mmCIF file of C-alpha atoms and ligand atoms in Angstrom:
data_model
loop_
_atom_site.group_PDB
_atom_site.id
_atom_site.type_symbol
_atom_site.label_atom_id
_atom_site.label_comp_id
_atom_site.label_asym_id
_atom_site.label_seq_id
_atom_site.Cartn_x
_atom_site.Cartn_y
_atom_site.Cartn_z
ATOM 1 C CA MET A 519 264.080 13.814 80.253
ATOM 2 C CA LYS A 520 266.006 12.298 82.742
ATOM 3 C CA ILE A 521 264.645 10.151 85.527
ATOM 4 C CA LEU A 522 266.437 9.341 88.956
ATOM 5 C CA ILE A 523 264.735 6.796 91.382
ATOM 6 C CA TYR A 524 265.538 6.608 95.175
ATOM 7 C CA PRO A 525 264.637 3.834 97.552
ATOM 8 C CA ASN A 526 262.110 5.753 99.518
ATOM 9 C CA TYR A 527 260.611 9.390 99.965
ATOM 10 C CA GLU A 528 262.907 10.450 102.500
ATOM 11 C CA GLN A 529 266.156 10.123 99.844
ATOM 12 C CA MET A 530 264.237 11.461 97.038
ATOM 13 C CA SER A 531 263.632 14.677 99.336
ATOM 14 C CA VAL A 532 267.321 15.114 100.210
ATOM 15 C CA ALA A 533 268.387 14.624 96.371
ATOM 16 C CA ALA A 534 265.894 17.255 95.345
ATOM 17 C CA ALA A 535 267.106 19.568 97.915
ATOM 18 C CA ARG A 536 270.535 19.123 96.989
ATOM 19 C CA PHE A 537 269.525 19.817 93.273
ATOM 20 C CA VAL A 538 267.713 22.812 94.551
ATOM 21 C CA ALA A 539 270.808 24.039 96.980
ATOM 22 C CA ASP A 540 273.170 23.555 94.168
ATOM 23 C CA CYS A 541 271.242 25.676 91.756
ATOM 24 C CA ILE A 542 271.041 28.437 94.380
ATOM 25 C CA LEU A 543 274.855 27.894 95.091
ATOM 26 C CA ASP A 544 275.724 28.408 91.226
ATOM 27 C CA LYS A 545 273.354 31.575 91.147
ATOM 28 C CA PRO A 546 272.808 33.126 94.249
ATOM 29 C CA ARG A 547 270.025 35.420 92.676
ATOM 30 C CA CYS A 548 268.238 32.611 91.158
ATOM 31 C CA VAL A 549 264.708 32.364 90.297
ATOM 32 C CA LEU A 550 262.641 29.317 91.716
ATOM 33 C CA GLY A 551 259.390 28.296 90.576
ATOM 34 C CA LEU A 552 257.845 26.222 93.322
ATOM 35 C CA ALA A 553 254.785 23.837 93.810
ATOM 36 C CA THR A 554 252.437 23.066 96.697
ATOM 37 C CA GLY A 555 251.088 19.555 97.709
ATOM 38 C CA GLU A 556 252.259 16.717 99.819
ATOM 39 C CA THR A 557 255.203 15.627 97.633
ATOM 40 C CA PRO A 558 257.578 18.573 97.974
ATOM 41 C CA ILE A 559 256.953 19.085 101.692
ATOM 42 C CA GLY A 560 260.003 16.708 102.391
ATOM 43 C CA LEU A 561 262.181 18.920 100.080
ATOM 44 C CA TYR A 562 261.142 22.212 101.887
ATOM 45 C CA ALA A 563 261.884 20.640 105.440
ATOM 46 C CA GLU A 564 265.608 19.582 103.921
ATOM 47 C CA LEU A 565 266.052 23.028 102.326
ATOM 48 C CA ALA A 566 265.089 24.539 105.719
ATOM 49 C CA ARG A 567 267.934 22.061 107.578
ATOM 50 C CA LEU A 568 270.323 23.171 104.791
ATOM 51 C CA HIS A 569 269.671 26.741 105.657
ATOM 52 C CA HIS A 570 270.050 26.135 109.554
ATOM 53 C CA GLU A 571 272.787 23.674 109.222
ATOM 54 C CA GLU A 572 274.786 24.568 106.634
ATOM 55 C CA GLY A 573 273.941 28.234 106.210
ATOM 56 C CA LEU A 574 272.306 27.812 102.664
ATOM 57 C CA ASP A 575 271.377 31.522 101.753
ATOM 58 C CA PHE A 576 268.215 32.378 100.333
ATOM 59 C CA SER A 577 268.395 36.170 100.553
ATOM 60 C CA GLY A 578 269.085 36.630 96.959
ATOM 61 C CA VAL A 579 266.594 33.895 95.708
ATOM 62 C CA THR A 580 263.194 35.063 93.953
ATOM 63 C CA THR A 581 260.282 32.523 93.929
ATOM 64 C CA PHE A 582 256.931 32.034 92.078
ATOM 65 C CA ASN A 583 254.509 29.832 93.270
ATOM 66 C CA LEU A 584 252.665 27.767 90.410
ATOM 67 C CA ASP A 585 249.265 28.352 91.493
ATOM 68 C CA GLU A 586 246.593 29.334 94.069
ATOM 69 C CA TYR A 587 242.868 29.017 94.642
ATOM 70 C CA CYS A 588 240.433 31.629 93.583
ATOM 71 C CA ASP A 589 238.573 33.156 96.483
ATOM 72 C CA LEU A 590 240.869 32.316 99.410
ATOM 73 C CA PRO A 591 242.286 35.311 101.394
ATOM 74 C CA LYS A 592 246.090 34.519 101.555
ATOM 75 C CA GLU A 593 245.821 34.345 105.243
ATOM 76 C CA ASP A 594 243.209 31.498 104.864
ATOM 77 C CA SER A 595 245.196 28.327 106.087
ATOM 78 C CA ARG A 596 243.910 26.427 102.952
ATOM 79 C CA SER A 597 245.738 28.966 100.609
ATOM 80 C CA PHE A 598 249.101 28.192 98.799
ATOM 81 C CA HIS A 599 250.208 31.276 100.371
ATOM 82 C CA SER A 600 249.913 30.026 103.744
ATOM 83 C CA PHE A 601 251.275 26.604 102.752
ATOM 84 C CA MET A 602 254.584 28.042 101.552
ATOM 85 C CA TRP A 603 255.057 30.154 104.754
ATOM 86 C CA ARG A 604 254.132 27.276 106.896
ATOM 87 C CA HIS A 605 256.421 24.795 105.169
ATOM 88 C CA LEU A 606 259.428 26.878 103.732
ATOM 89 C CA PHE A 607 259.394 30.587 103.867
ATOM 90 C CA SER A 608 259.205 31.150 107.444
ATOM 91 C CA HIS A 609 262.071 28.592 108.199
ATOM 92 C CA VAL A 610 264.574 30.570 105.602
ATOM 93 C CA ASN A 611 265.913 33.949 105.140
ATOM 94 C CA VAL A 612 264.277 34.604 102.029
ATOM 95 C CA ASP A 613 263.321 38.288 101.283
ATOM 96 C CA PRO A 614 259.465 38.638 101.420
ATOM 97 C CA ARG A 615 259.686 41.382 98.702
ATOM 98 C CA LYS A 616 261.272 38.570 96.261
ATOM 99 C CA VAL A 617 258.449 36.055 97.039
ATOM 100 C CA HIS A 618 255.598 36.048 94.627
ATOM 101 C CA THR A 619 252.192 34.015 94.836
ATOM 102 C CA LEU A 620 249.254 34.725 92.555
ATOM 103 C CA LYS A 621 246.570 36.673 94.447
ATOM 104 C CA GLY A 622 243.463 34.502 93.937
ATOM 105 C CA THR A 623 241.240 37.287 95.232
ATOM 106 C CA ALA A 624 242.455 40.115 92.962
ATOM 107 C CA PRO A 625 239.237 41.865 91.576
ATOM 108 C CA ASP A 626 240.453 41.283 88.095
ATOM 109 C CA LEU A 627 241.842 37.927 87.923
ATOM 110 C CA GLU A 628 242.741 38.426 84.297
ATOM 111 C CA GLU A 629 244.938 41.255 84.958
ATOM 112 C CA GLU A 630 246.510 39.481 87.917
ATOM 113 C CA CYS A 631 247.507 36.688 85.489
ATOM 114 C CA ARG A 632 249.037 39.279 83.165
ATOM 115 C CA ARG A 633 250.865 40.743 85.992
ATOM 116 C CA TYR A 634 252.480 37.806 87.209
ATOM 117 C CA GLU A 635 253.501 36.706 83.589
ATOM 118 C CA SER A 636 255.184 40.269 83.223
ATOM 119 C CA LEU A 637 256.795 39.837 86.820
ATOM 120 C CA ILE A 638 258.488 36.516 85.801
ATOM 121 C CA LYS A 639 259.652 37.998 82.507
ATOM 122 C CA ASP A 640 261.052 40.995 84.230
ATOM 123 C CA THR A 641 263.158 38.882 86.463
ATOM 124 C CA GLY A 642 264.693 36.995 83.597
ATOM 125 C CA GLY A 643 262.676 33.868 83.791
ATOM 126 C CA ILE A 644 262.533 30.997 86.239
ATOM 127 C CA ASP A 645 265.766 29.068 86.282
ATOM 128 C CA LEU A 646 264.451 26.100 88.263
ATOM 129 C CA GLN A 647 260.592 25.130 88.305
ATOM 130 C CA VAL A 648 259.747 22.641 91.110
ATOM 131 C CA LEU A 649 256.600 20.389 90.062
ATOM 132 C CA GLY A 650 254.393 17.860 91.588
ATOM 133 C CA ILE A 651 252.218 15.806 89.519
ATOM 134 C CA GLY A 652 248.342 15.060 89.853
ATOM 135 C CA VAL A 653 247.071 11.493 89.456
ATOM 136 C CA ASN A 654 245.410 12.658 86.207
ATOM 137 C CA GLY A 655 248.638 14.195 84.997
ATOM 138 C CA HIS A 656 248.044 17.771 86.095
ATOM 139 C CA ILE A 657 251.168 20.034 86.513
ATOM 140 C CA GLY A 658 250.469 23.102 88.468
ATOM 141 C CA PHE A 659 246.596 23.448 88.104
ATOM 142 C CA ASN A 660 246.781 22.616 84.123
ATOM 143 C CA GLU A 661 244.203 20.006 84.034
ATOM 144 C CA PRO A 662 243.920 17.123 81.217
ATOM 145 C CA GLY A 663 243.186 19.268 77.846
ATOM 146 C CA SER A 664 245.061 22.392 78.967
ATOM 147 C CA PRO A 665 246.745 24.103 76.189
ATOM 148 C CA PRO A 666 250.597 23.206 75.917
ATOM 149 C CA ASP A 667 251.223 26.911 75.262
ATOM 150 C CA GLY A 668 248.880 28.158 77.700
ATOM 151 C CA ARG A 669 250.044 31.015 80.022
ATOM 152 C CA THR A 670 248.900 31.992 83.482
ATOM 153 C CA ARG A 671 245.214 32.117 83.612
ATOM 154 C CA VAL A 672 241.999 31.169 85.709
ATOM 155 C CA VAL A 673 241.342 27.561 85.543
ATOM 156 C CA THR A 674 238.295 25.379 86.471
ATOM 157 C CA LEU A 675 239.356 22.331 88.460
ATOM 158 C CA THR A 676 238.068 18.966 88.137
ATOM 159 C CA ALA A 677 235.698 17.543 90.673
ATOM 160 C CA GLN A 678 238.468 14.657 91.206
ATOM 161 C CA THR A 679 241.082 17.346 91.793
ATOM 162 C CA VAL A 680 239.034 19.084 94.571
ATOM 163 C CA GLU A 681 238.160 16.033 96.342
ATOM 164 C CA ILE A 682 241.455 14.636 96.108
ATOM 165 C CA ASN A 683 243.146 17.972 97.654
ATOM 166 C CA ARG A 684 240.020 18.339 100.079
ATOM 167 C CA ALA A 685 240.924 14.774 101.595
ATOM 168 C CA LYS A 686 244.512 15.169 101.797
ATOM 169 C CA GLU A 687 244.366 18.678 103.390
ATOM 170 C CA LYS A 688 241.747 17.402 105.712
ATOM 171 C CA VAL A 689 239.395 20.231 104.934
ATOM 172 C CA GLU A 690 235.595 20.770 104.478
ATOM 173 C CA SER A 691 235.671 22.643 101.246
ATOM 174 C CA LEU A 692 238.014 23.909 98.665
ATOM 175 C CA PRO A 693 237.134 26.303 95.840
ATOM 176 C CA GLY A 694 236.512 24.890 92.203
ATOM 177 C CA ARG A 695 238.520 27.666 90.494
ATOM 178 C CA ALA A 696 242.357 28.501 90.716
ATOM 179 C CA VAL A 697 244.821 30.660 88.895
ATOM 180 C CA SER A 698 247.634 29.058 87.555
ATOM 181 C CA MET A 699 250.747 29.233 85.317
ATOM 182 C CA GLY A 700 250.075 27.687 82.075
ATOM 183 C CA ILE A 701 252.022 24.872 80.530
ATOM 184 C CA GLY A 702 253.798 27.415 78.367
ATOM 185 C CA THR A 703 254.925 29.270 81.282
ATOM 186 C CA ILE A 704 256.216 26.134 83.032
ATOM 187 C CA MET A 705 257.995 24.872 79.636
ATOM 188 C CA ASP A 706 259.750 28.446 79.763
ATOM 189 C CA ALA A 707 261.583 27.502 83.047
ATOM 190 C CA LYS A 708 265.283 26.651 82.296
ATOM 191 C CA GLN A 709 265.302 23.403 84.186
ATOM 192 C CA ILE A 710 262.607 21.290 85.429
ATOM 193 C CA LEU A 711 262.455 19.259 88.649
ATOM 194 C CA LEU A 712 259.349 16.848 88.899
ATOM 195 C CA LEU A 713 258.831 14.761 92.136
ATOM 196 C CA ALA A 714 256.543 11.768 92.536
ATOM 197 C CA ALA A 715 256.058 9.738 95.234
ATOM 198 C CA GLY A 716 253.984 6.793 96.153
ATOM 199 C CA ARG A 717 252.123 3.931 94.365
ATOM 200 C CA SER A 718 249.200 6.425 93.593
ATOM 201 C CA LYS A 719 251.369 8.011 91.198
ATOM 202 C CA ALA A 720 252.880 5.146 89.541
ATOM 203 C CA ASP A 721 250.501 4.725 86.687
ATOM 204 C CA ILE A 722 250.591 8.530 85.842
ATOM 205 C CA VAL A 723 254.250 8.813 86.024
ATOM 206 C CA HIS A 724 254.247 5.705 83.582
ATOM 207 C CA ARG A 725 251.999 7.447 80.962
ATOM 208 C CA ALA A 726 253.868 11.030 81.589
ATOM 209 C CA THR A 727 257.055 9.600 80.571
ATOM 210 C CA ARG A 728 256.862 6.393 78.410
ATOM 211 C CA GLY A 729 253.273 7.233 76.637
ATOM 212 C CA PRO A 730 252.656 9.954 73.978
ATOM 213 C CA VAL A 731 253.007 13.708 74.452
ATOM 214 C CA THR A 732 249.375 14.660 74.633
ATOM 215 C CA PRO A 733 247.468 17.362 76.218
ATOM 216 C CA SER A 734 245.281 14.753 77.913
ATOM 217 C CA VAL A 735 248.380 13.958 80.343
ATOM 218 C CA PRO A 736 249.627 17.639 80.470
ATOM 219 C CA ALA A 737 252.918 16.273 82.319
ATOM 220 C CA SER A 738 253.782 14.280 79.266
ATOM 221 C CA ILE A 739 254.532 17.636 77.459
ATOM 222 C CA LEU A 740 257.638 17.681 79.630
ATOM 223 C CA GLN A 741 258.995 15.200 77.350
ATOM 224 C CA ASN A 742 259.589 18.047 74.888
ATOM 225 C CA HIS A 743 261.483 20.032 77.841
ATOM 226 C CA ALA A 744 265.403 20.420 77.106
ATOM 227 C CA ASN A 745 266.131 20.049 80.840
ATOM 228 C CA ALA A 746 263.398 17.866 82.424
ATOM 229 C CA LEU A 747 264.446 15.723 85.416
ATOM 230 C CA PHE A 748 262.015 13.620 87.417
ATOM 231 C CA MET A 749 263.045 12.461 90.883
ATOM 232 C CA LEU A 750 260.866 9.358 91.860
ATOM 233 C CA ASP A 751 260.552 7.159 94.648
ATOM 234 C CA LEU A 752 260.362 3.364 94.058
ATOM 235 C CA GLU A 753 256.758 3.097 94.542
ATOM 236 C CA ALA A 754 256.126 6.002 91.961
ATOM 237 C CA ALA A 755 258.656 3.953 89.558
ATOM 238 C CA SER A 756 257.225 0.876 89.996
ATOM 239 C CA LEU A 757 255.276 0.607 86.589
ATOM 240 C CA LEU A 758 258.381 1.875 84.547
ATOM 241 C CA GLU A 759 260.204 -1.470 84.124
ATOM 242 C CA THR A 760 258.646 -4.833 84.770
ATOM 243 C CA GLY A 761 260.021 -6.437 88.179
ATOM 244 C CA PHE A 762 261.799 -3.192 88.772
ATOM 245 C CA LEU A 763 260.922 -3.557 92.394
ATOM 246 C CA ASN A 764 262.989 -6.606 92.491
ATOM 247 C CA THR A 765 266.251 -4.688 91.284
ATOM 248 C CA PRO A 766 268.131 -3.186 94.115
ATOM 249 C CA CYS A 767 269.049 0.276 93.453
ATOM 250 C CA ALA A 768 272.909 0.958 93.801
ATOM 251 C CA ALA A 769 274.022 3.866 95.925
ATOM 252 C CA GLY A 770 270.691 4.792 96.459
ATOM 253 C CA GLU A 771 269.676 6.085 92.856
ATOM 254 C CA CYS A 772 269.193 4.446 89.361
ATOM 255 C CA THR A 773 269.123 6.221 86.164
ATOM 256 C CA VAL A 774 266.205 4.868 83.779
HETATM 257 C C1 GLP B 1898 247.875 19.979 93.441
HETATM 258 C C2 GLP B 1898 248.797 21.042 93.075
HETATM 259 C C3 GLP B 1898 249.907 20.415 92.157
HETATM 260 C C4 GLP B 1898 250.330 19.380 92.792
HETATM 261 C C5 GLP B 1898 249.382 18.131 92.867
HETATM 262 C C6 GLP B 1898 249.950 16.862 93.560
HETATM 263 O O1 GLP B 1898 246.682 20.050 93.043
HETATM 264 N N1 GLP B 1898 248.387 22.351 92.462
HETATM 265 O O2 GLP B 1898 250.954 21.314 92.210
HETATM 266 O O3 GLP B 1898 251.720 18.755 92.084
HETATM 267 O O4 GLP B 1898 248.348 18.653 93.605
HETATM 268 O O5 GLP B 1898 249.922 17.050 94.895
HETATM 269 P P1 GLP B 1898 250.386 16.110 95.808
HETATM 270 O O6 GLP B 1898 251.856 16.256 96.041
HETATM 271 O O7 GLP B 1898 249.848 16.060 97.228
HETATM 272 O O8 GLP B 1898 250.262 14.788 95.403
#
């Protein structure tokens, strides 16, 4: 596991976008796994800028989103489908036929999860999976206790996750169930890029990267991934080394 630390959220987001852009430049028909949440918003804004100002071409790219709430039509502004179009897809030249999100309103959710898994397989697998991290260590919607080899499935969210997301999104309510890629699905990605920013993530980043590998901290399982890169801002990295905040970062990034 490699960890890169940036002085602030903006620089972390620019570096993350450069990393994703390099993946697209290396392989124009690459398959990206994408995340929602506040953290990747800066990354998506920078990818949109790279598209407009530097011609970064998304036309060959296939995307799979990590998760989706159950029972929200995709047009609902709270759905992750809406989030992705708002923050990324409508700002780049992605081919809508190559954009995949889980359908949380599918009549047969088990079947929907199987469909998603085989679609990922049919495209050759995910080249680069972007992740955020919940304060309880969840990745996608794999809450603590999720099986390390789990596949895409219906999950029940903890009351804490629903409340945190509800408050962040400033909405009255959110469903308590979701469909999510499993940790096994995520671990199959060839490269992982996890982003974390802010003091509220410092404790869980420390546990995920320095603590034991355990299902009670789902992100810790990424320690077993051959190509996992964590990009952090200084605040999210603040518990990794005592006194780190007093250590200046050379050239905007440090490797731990
Ligand atoms: C959500 C998403 C995750 C995301 C996490 C952190 O519940 N399902 O994919 O990584 O919360 O979100 P944020 O970046 O807003 O802290």
